[in-house]
Coordinates of N, CA and C in Angstrom, one line a residue:
X1 N 0.8 -0.9 0.0 CA 0.0 0.4 -0.1 C 0.4 1.5 0.0
X2 N 1.7 1.6 0.7 CA 2.5 2.6 1.1 C 3.3 2.4 -0.5
X3 N 3.8 1.2 -1.3 CA 4.4 1.7 -2.5 C 3.0 2.7 -3.5
X4 N 1.8 2.0 -3.4 CA 1.5 3.0 -4.0 C 1.1 4.4 -4.5
X5 N 1.1 4.5 -2.5 CA 0.7 5.9 -1.9 C 2.3 6.5 -2.4
X6 N 3.3 6.3 -2.3 CA 4.8 6.7 -2.8 C 4.5 7.3 -4.6
X7 N 4.5 6.2 -5.2 CA 4.5 6.3 -6.4 C 3.1 7.6 -6.6
X8 N 1.7 7.5 -6.1 CA 1.1 8.2 -6.7 C 1.4 10.2 -6.5
X9 N 1.9 10.1 -5.2 CA 2.4 11.3 -4.8 C 3.7 12.3 -5.8
X10 N 5.0 10.6 -6.7 CA 5.5 10.9 -7.1 C 5.0 11.6 -8.7
X11 N 4.1 10.5 -9.3 CA 3.6 11.3 -10.5 C 2.8 12.9 -10.3
X12 N 2.1 12.7 -9.2 CA 0.6 14.3 -8.8 C 2.6 15.2 -8.8
X13 N 3.8 15.0 -8.3 CA 4.6 15.8 -8.2 C 5.1 16.3 -9.8
X14 N 5.2 15.6 -10.5 CA 5.8 15.2 -11.8 C 5.0 15.9 -12.9
X15 N 3.7 15.7 -12.5 CA 2.5 16.3 -13.5 C 2.2 17.8 -13.1
X16 N 2.4 18.2 -12.0 CA 1.9 19.1 -11.3 C 3.4 20.3 -11.7
X17 N 4.4 19.7 -12.1 CA 5.7 20.1 -12.3 C 6.1 20.4 -13.7
X18 N 5.3 20.1 -14.6 CA 5.0 19.7 -15.9 C 4.1 20.9 -16.7
X19 N 2.8 20.9 -15.8 CA 2.1 22.1 -16.2 C 2.5 23.2 -16.4
X20 N 3.2 23.9 -15.0 CA 3.5 25.1 -14.9 C 5.2 25.4 -15.5
X21 N 5.4 24.6 -17.3 CA 6.6 24.9 -17.7 C 6.6 25.7 -18.5
X22 N 5.9 26.0 -19.2 CA 6.0 27.3 -20.2 C 5.3 29.0 -19.9
X23 N 4.3 29.1 -19.2 CA 3.6 30.3 -19.2 C 3.4 30.6 -17.7
X24 N 3.9 31.4 -17.3 CA 3.6 31.8 -15.8 C 2.5 33.0 -16.0
X25 N 2.4 33.5 -14.7 CA 1.2 34.4 -14.4 C 2.0 35.6 -15.2
X26 N 1.4 37.1 -15.9 CA 1.6 37.8 -15.9 C 1.8 37.7 -18.0
X27 N 1.9 36.3 -18.4 CA 2.8 35.9 -19.8 C 1.5 36.4 -20.7
X28 N 2.5 37.3 -21.8 CA 1.4 37.3 -22.5 C 1.7 36.7 -24.4
X29 N 0.5 35.8 -24.7 CA 0.6 35.2 -26.0 C -0.2 35.5 -27.3
X30 N 0.3 35.8 -28.6 CA -0.3 35.6 -29.7 C -0.6 34.5 -30.5
X31 N -2.0 34.3 -30.2 CA -2.1 33.3 -31.3 C -2.9 33.8 -32.3
X32 N -2.8 32.5 -34.1 CA -3.9 33.7 -34.9 C -3.9 31.3 -35.1
X33 N -4.6 31.4 -36.1 CA -5.6 30.4 -37.6 C -6.8 30.0 -37.7
X34 N -6.5 29.4 -38.2 CA -7.8 29.4 -39.1 C -8.6 28.2 -39.4
X35 N -10.6 27.8 -39.5 CA -10.7 26.8 -40.2 C -10.5 26.0 -41.1
X36 N -10.0 25.1 -40.7 CA -9.8 23.9 -42.0 C -11.2 23.4 -43.0
X37 N -12.0 22.9 -41.9 CA -13.6 22.3 -42.1 C -14.3 23.3 -41.7
X38 N -15.6 23.0 -41.5 CA -16.5 23.4 -40.7 C -17.5 22.2 -41.6
X39 N -19.1 22.3 -40.3 CA -20.3 21.5 -40.5 C -21.6 22.0 -41.5
X40 N -20.9 23.1 -41.1 CA -22.3 24.3 -42.1 C -21.5 24.4 -43.6
X41 N -20.3 24.1 -44.5 CA -19.5 24.0 -45.4 C -19.6 23.1 -46.2
X42 N -20.3 22.8 -47.9 CA -19.3 21.9 -48.5 C -18.4 20.7 -48.7
X43 N -18.1 21.2 -48.2 CA -15.9 20.4 -48.7 C -15.4 21.3 -47.5
X44 N -13.9 21.0 -47.5 CA -13.0 21.8 -47.3 C -12.3 23.0 -48.1
X45 N -12.4 23.3 -47.2 CA -11.7 25.0 -47.9 C -12.7 25.9 -49.1
X46 N -13.8 25.7 -48.5 CA -15.0 26.2 -49.7 C -14.9 27.5 -49.1
X47 N -14.4 27.9 -47.9 CA -15.0 29.3 -47.4 C -14.3 29.2 -46.6
X48 N -13.6 30.5 -46.1 CA -12.5 30.4 -44.7 C -12.7 31.8 -43.6
X49 N -12.8 31.2 -41.9 CA -12.9 32.1 -41.1 C -11.5 32.0 -40.5
X50 N -11.0 32.7 -40.1 CA -9.6 32.8 -39.5 C -10.0 34.1 -38.9
X51 N -9.1 33.4 -37.2 CA -9.1 34.8 -35.8 C -7.9 35.2 -35.6
X52 N -7.5 35.8 -34.9 CA -6.1 37.0 -34.0 C -6.7 36.7 -32.9
X53 N -5.9 36.3 -31.5 CA -6.4 36.6 -30.6 C -5.3 37.4 -29.6
X54 N -4.9 37.6 -29.0 CA -4.3 37.7 -27.3 C -4.6 38.1 -26.8
X55 N -3.7 36.9 -25.4 CA -4.2 36.2 -24.1 C -3.2 36.6 -23.1
X56 N -3.6 36.9 -22.4 CA -3.0 37.5 -21.1 C -3.3 36.2 -20.0
X57 N -2.2 36.2 -19.5 CA -1.9 34.6 -18.6 C -2.4 34.6 -16.9
X58 N -3.8 35.0 -16.2 CA -3.9 35.8 -14.8 C -3.5 34.6 -14.1
X59 N -3.1 33.0 -14.5 CA -2.7 32.2 -14.1 C -1.9 31.3 -14.9
X60 N -1.2 30.6 -14.5 CA -0.4 29.8 -14.8 C -0.9 29.0 -16.1
X61 N -2.3 28.4 -15.7 CA -3.9 27.6 -16.3 C -4.2 28.5 -16.8
X62 N -4.7 29.9 -16.9 CA -5.8 30.3 -17.0 C -6.0 31.9 -18.2
X63 N -6.1 32.0 -18.8 CA -5.6 33.1 -19.6 C -7.4 33.5 -20.5
X64 N -7.0 35.0 -20.5 CA -7.7 35.9 -20.4 C -7.7 36.7 -22.3
X65 N -8.8 36.5 -23.5 CA -8.2 37.1 -24.1 C -8.8 38.3 -25.0
X66 N -8.9 38.7 -26.0 CA -9.4 39.2 -27.0 C -9.1 39.5 -28.4
X67 N -9.6 39.1 -29.4 CA -9.6 39.1 -30.7 C -10.5 39.6 -32.0
X68 N -10.3 39.0 -32.9 CA -10.6 39.5 -34.0 C -10.6 38.2 -35.0
X69 N -12.1 37.9 -35.2 CA -12.5 37.1 -36.7 C -13.1 37.5 -37.6
X70 N -12.5 37.0 -39.0 CA -12.5 37.2 -39.9 C -13.5 36.3 -41.0
X71 N -14.3 36.4 -41.5 CA -15.3 35.4 -41.9 C -15.5 35.8 -43.7
X72 N -15.3 35.2 -44.2 CA -15.8 35.5 -45.9 C -17.0 35.9 -46.1
X73 N -17.7 34.7 -45.5 CA -18.9 34.6 -45.6 C -20.1 35.1 -44.6
X74 N -19.7 35.9 -44.0 CA -20.1 36.5 -42.6 C -19.7 38.1 -42.2
X75 N -20.1 38.8 -41.9 CA -19.6 39.6 -41.0 C -18.0 39.5 -40.4
X76 N -17.6 39.9 -40.3 CA -16.3 40.0 -39.1 C -17.0 40.5 -38.3
X77 N -16.1 39.8 -36.8 CA -16.6 40.0 -35.7 C -15.3 40.0 -34.7
X78 N -15.6 40.9 -33.0 CA -14.5 41.1 -31.9 C -15.1 39.8 -31.2
X79 N -13.9 38.8 -30.9 CA -13.9 37.7 -30.1 C -13.5 38.4 -28.4
X80 N -14.2 38.3 -27.3 CA -13.5 37.8 -25.9 C -13.5 36.3 -25.3
X81 N -12.3 35.8 -24.9 CA -12.7 35.1 -23.9 C -11.9 34.2 -23.4
X82 N -11.5 33.4 -23.3 CA -10.8 32.7 -22.0 C -10.0 31.2 -22.8
X83 N -9.2 30.6 -22.3 CA -8.7 29.3 -22.1 C -8.4 28.8 -20.5
X84 N -8.1 27.2 -20.8 CA -7.6 26.8 -19.4 C -7.2 25.5 -19.7
X85 N -6.0 25.6 -19.0 CA -4.8 24.7 -19.7 C -5.4 23.1 -18.2
X86 N -6.0 22.7 -18.5 CA -6.8 22.3 -17.5 C -5.0 20.6 -17.4
X87 N -4.6 20.5 -18.1 CA -3.3 19.0 -18.4 C -2.6 19.8 -19.7
X88 N -1.7 21.1 -19.6 CA -1.1 21.5 -20.5 C 0.2 19.9 -21.0
X89 N -0.8 19.8 -22.4 CA -1.1 20.7 -23.6 C -2.5 20.6 -24.2
X90 N -3.2 19.8 -23.3 CA -4.8 20.4 -23.7 C -5.2 21.4 -23.1
X91 N -6.0 21.9 -23.7 CA -7.0 23.6 -23.2 C -8.4 23.3 -23.7
X92 N -9.3 23.6 -22.9 CA -10.8 24.1 -23.5 C -10.4 25.6 -23.2
X93 N -11.5 26.2 -24.2 CA -11.9 27.2 -24.4 C -12.6 27.7 -24.4
X94 N -13.6 29.2 -24.3 CA -14.8 29.6 -24.2 C -14.7 31.4 -25.5
X95 N -15.3 31.2 -26.2 CA -15.3 32.4 -26.6 C -16.4 33.1 -27.3
X96 N -16.8 34.5 -26.9 CA -18.2 35.0 -27.7 C -17.9 36.2 -28.5
X97 N -18.4 35.9 -30.3 CA -17.9 36.3 -31.1 C -19.3 37.8 -30.9
X98 N -18.9 39.1 -30.7 CA -19.3 39.7 -31.0 C -19.8 40.7 -32.1
X99 N -21.0 40.7 -32.4 CA -21.4 42.0 -34.1 C -22.5 41.9 -34.5
X100 N -23.3 41.6 -36.0 CA -24.5 41.9 -36.2 C -25.2 40.1 -35.8
X101 N -24.2 39.1 -36.4 CA -24.8 37.8 -35.4 C -23.6 37.0 -34.4
X102 N -23.6 37.7 -33.6 CA -23.5 37.2 -32.3 C -23.5 35.9 -32.3
X103 N -22.2 34.9 -31.6 CA -22.5 34.2 -31.2 C -21.4 33.4 -29.9
X104 N -21.6 31.6 -29.4 CA -21.1 31.5 -28.8 C -20.2 30.1 -29.4
X105 N -18.8 30.2 -28.8 CA -17.9 29.2 -29.4 C -17.4 28.5 -28.1
X106 N -17.2 27.2 -28.3 CA -17.0 26.1 -27.3 C -15.7 25.6 -27.7
X107 N -15.0 25.0 -27.1 CA -14.0 24.8 -27.6 C -13.1 23.8 -26.9
X108 N -12.5 23.3 -27.9 CA -10.8 22.1 -27.3 C -9.8 22.1 -28.0
X109 N -8.6 22.0 -27.1 CA -7.3 21.9 -28.3 C -6.0 21.4 -28.0
X110 N -5.1 21.0 -28.7 CA -3.9 20.4 -28.1 C -3.3 21.6 -28.6
X111 N -1.9 21.9 -27.9 CA -1.0 23.1 -28.0 C 0.3 22.2 -28.8
X112 N 1.1 21.9 -29.3 CA 2.6 21.3 -29.6 C 3.3 22.7 -29.6
X113 N 4.9 22.2 -28.8 CA 5.7 23.1 -28.7 C 7.1 22.7 -29.6
X114 N 6.8 23.6 -30.9 CA 7.6 23.0 -31.3 C 8.8 24.4 -31.0
X115 N 9.1 25.0 -30.0 CA 9.8 25.2 -29.4 C 9.6 25.6 -27.9
X116 N 10.6 26.7 -27.5 CA 10.4 27.4 -26.4 C 8.8 28.4 -25.9
X117 N 8.9 29.4 -26.9 CA 8.1 29.8 -27.4 C 6.9 29.3 -28.6
X118 N 7.0 28.5 -29.6 CA 6.6 28.7 -30.4 C 5.8 27.4 -30.1
X119 N 4.4 27.4 -30.8 CA 3.5 26.0 -30.3 C 2.6 26.1 -31.6
X120 N 2.7 24.5 -32.2 CA 1.6 24.0 -33.6 C -0.1 24.3 -32.4
X121 N -0.5 24.5 -32.8 CA -2.0 24.2 -32.0 C -3.7 23.7 -33.2
X122 N -3.8 23.0 -32.3 CA -5.5 22.2 -33.3 C -6.2 21.7 -32.8
X123 N -7.5 22.8 -33.1 CA -8.7 23.0 -32.3 C -9.9 22.8 -32.7
X124 N -11.4 22.4 -31.6 CA -12.9 22.0 -32.2 C -13.2 22.7 -31.7
X125 N -14.3 23.8 -32.4 CA -14.8 24.7 -31.1 C -16.6 24.2 -32.6
X126 N -17.2 24.3 -31.7 CA -18.6 24.2 -31.3 C -19.6 25.6 -31.2
X127 N -19.8 26.1 -32.5 CA -20.5 27.0 -32.1 C -22.1 26.9 -32.0
X128 N -22.2 27.6 -30.2 CA -23.6 27.0 -29.6 C -25.3 27.8 -30.7
X129 N -25.0 29.3 -31.4 CA -26.1 30.1 -31.8 C -26.2 29.2 -33.5
X130 N -25.5 29.1 -34.0 CA -25.2 28.3 -35.5 C -25.2 27.2 -35.1
X131 N -25.4 26.4 -34.4 CA -25.4 24.9 -34.3 C -23.9 24.1 -35.4
X132 N -22.9 24.6 -35.2 CA -22.4 24.5 -36.2 C -21.0 24.1 -35.1
X133 N -20.0 23.0 -36.2 CA -18.7 22.9 -35.6 C -17.9 22.9 -36.7
X134 N -16.7 23.6 -36.2 CA -15.2 23.7 -36.9 C -13.9 23.2 -36.9
X135 N -13.1 22.7 -37.5 CA -12.3 22.4 -37.0 C -10.8 22.8 -37.6
X136 N -10.1 24.1 -36.4 CA -8.8 24.4 -36.7 C -7.9 24.9 -36.7
X137 N -6.9 24.9 -37.5 CA -5.1 24.5 -37.0 C -4.5 26.0 -36.6
X138 N -3.7 26.2 -36.1 CA -2.7 27.6 -35.9 C -1.2 27.4 -35.2
X139 N -1.5 28.6 -34.7 CA -0.1 28.8 -34.2 C -0.2 30.3 -32.7
X140 N 0.7 29.5 -31.7 CA 0.5 31.1 -31.0 C 1.9 30.7 -30.3
X141 N 2.7 31.7 -29.9 CA 3.9 32.6 -29.9 C 3.9 32.9 -28.1
X142 N 4.7 32.5 -27.4 CA 4.8 33.5 -26.1 C 5.3 34.5 -26.1
X143 N 5.1 35.8 -25.7 CA 6.0 37.0 -25.8 C 6.7 37.7 -24.8
X144 N 6.1 37.0 -23.7 CA 7.4 37.2 -22.2 C 7.0 36.5 -21.4

């Protein structure tokens, strides 16, 4: 029994030390990406939706973001949201898309470190108001 407790504490310690590996409180991150495919479009790359966001890490696992979405089939929108890294490199996000056709995007993603400050990202979003989903590829850069 003592072996299992010791192993559990060791794994938790390793896990917690890895979670805080790259971003700290006060870190600023820039992210951008574009939708590869969406459920409301009949085919890949039939229309585009791309976005850019700035993130401020309030805690090492929580960022607040603001950005801009460019959409070929509708109006461009401002986005406000948040990411939570429960287990780095996986995160969940919530974004409000503000504009004439407002929407709420709920998503989950994976962030692959290419370098200390550069990451490639894959994100799946569900848009609650329109009832559509999208697969997005992108990047992020830690600025400080």
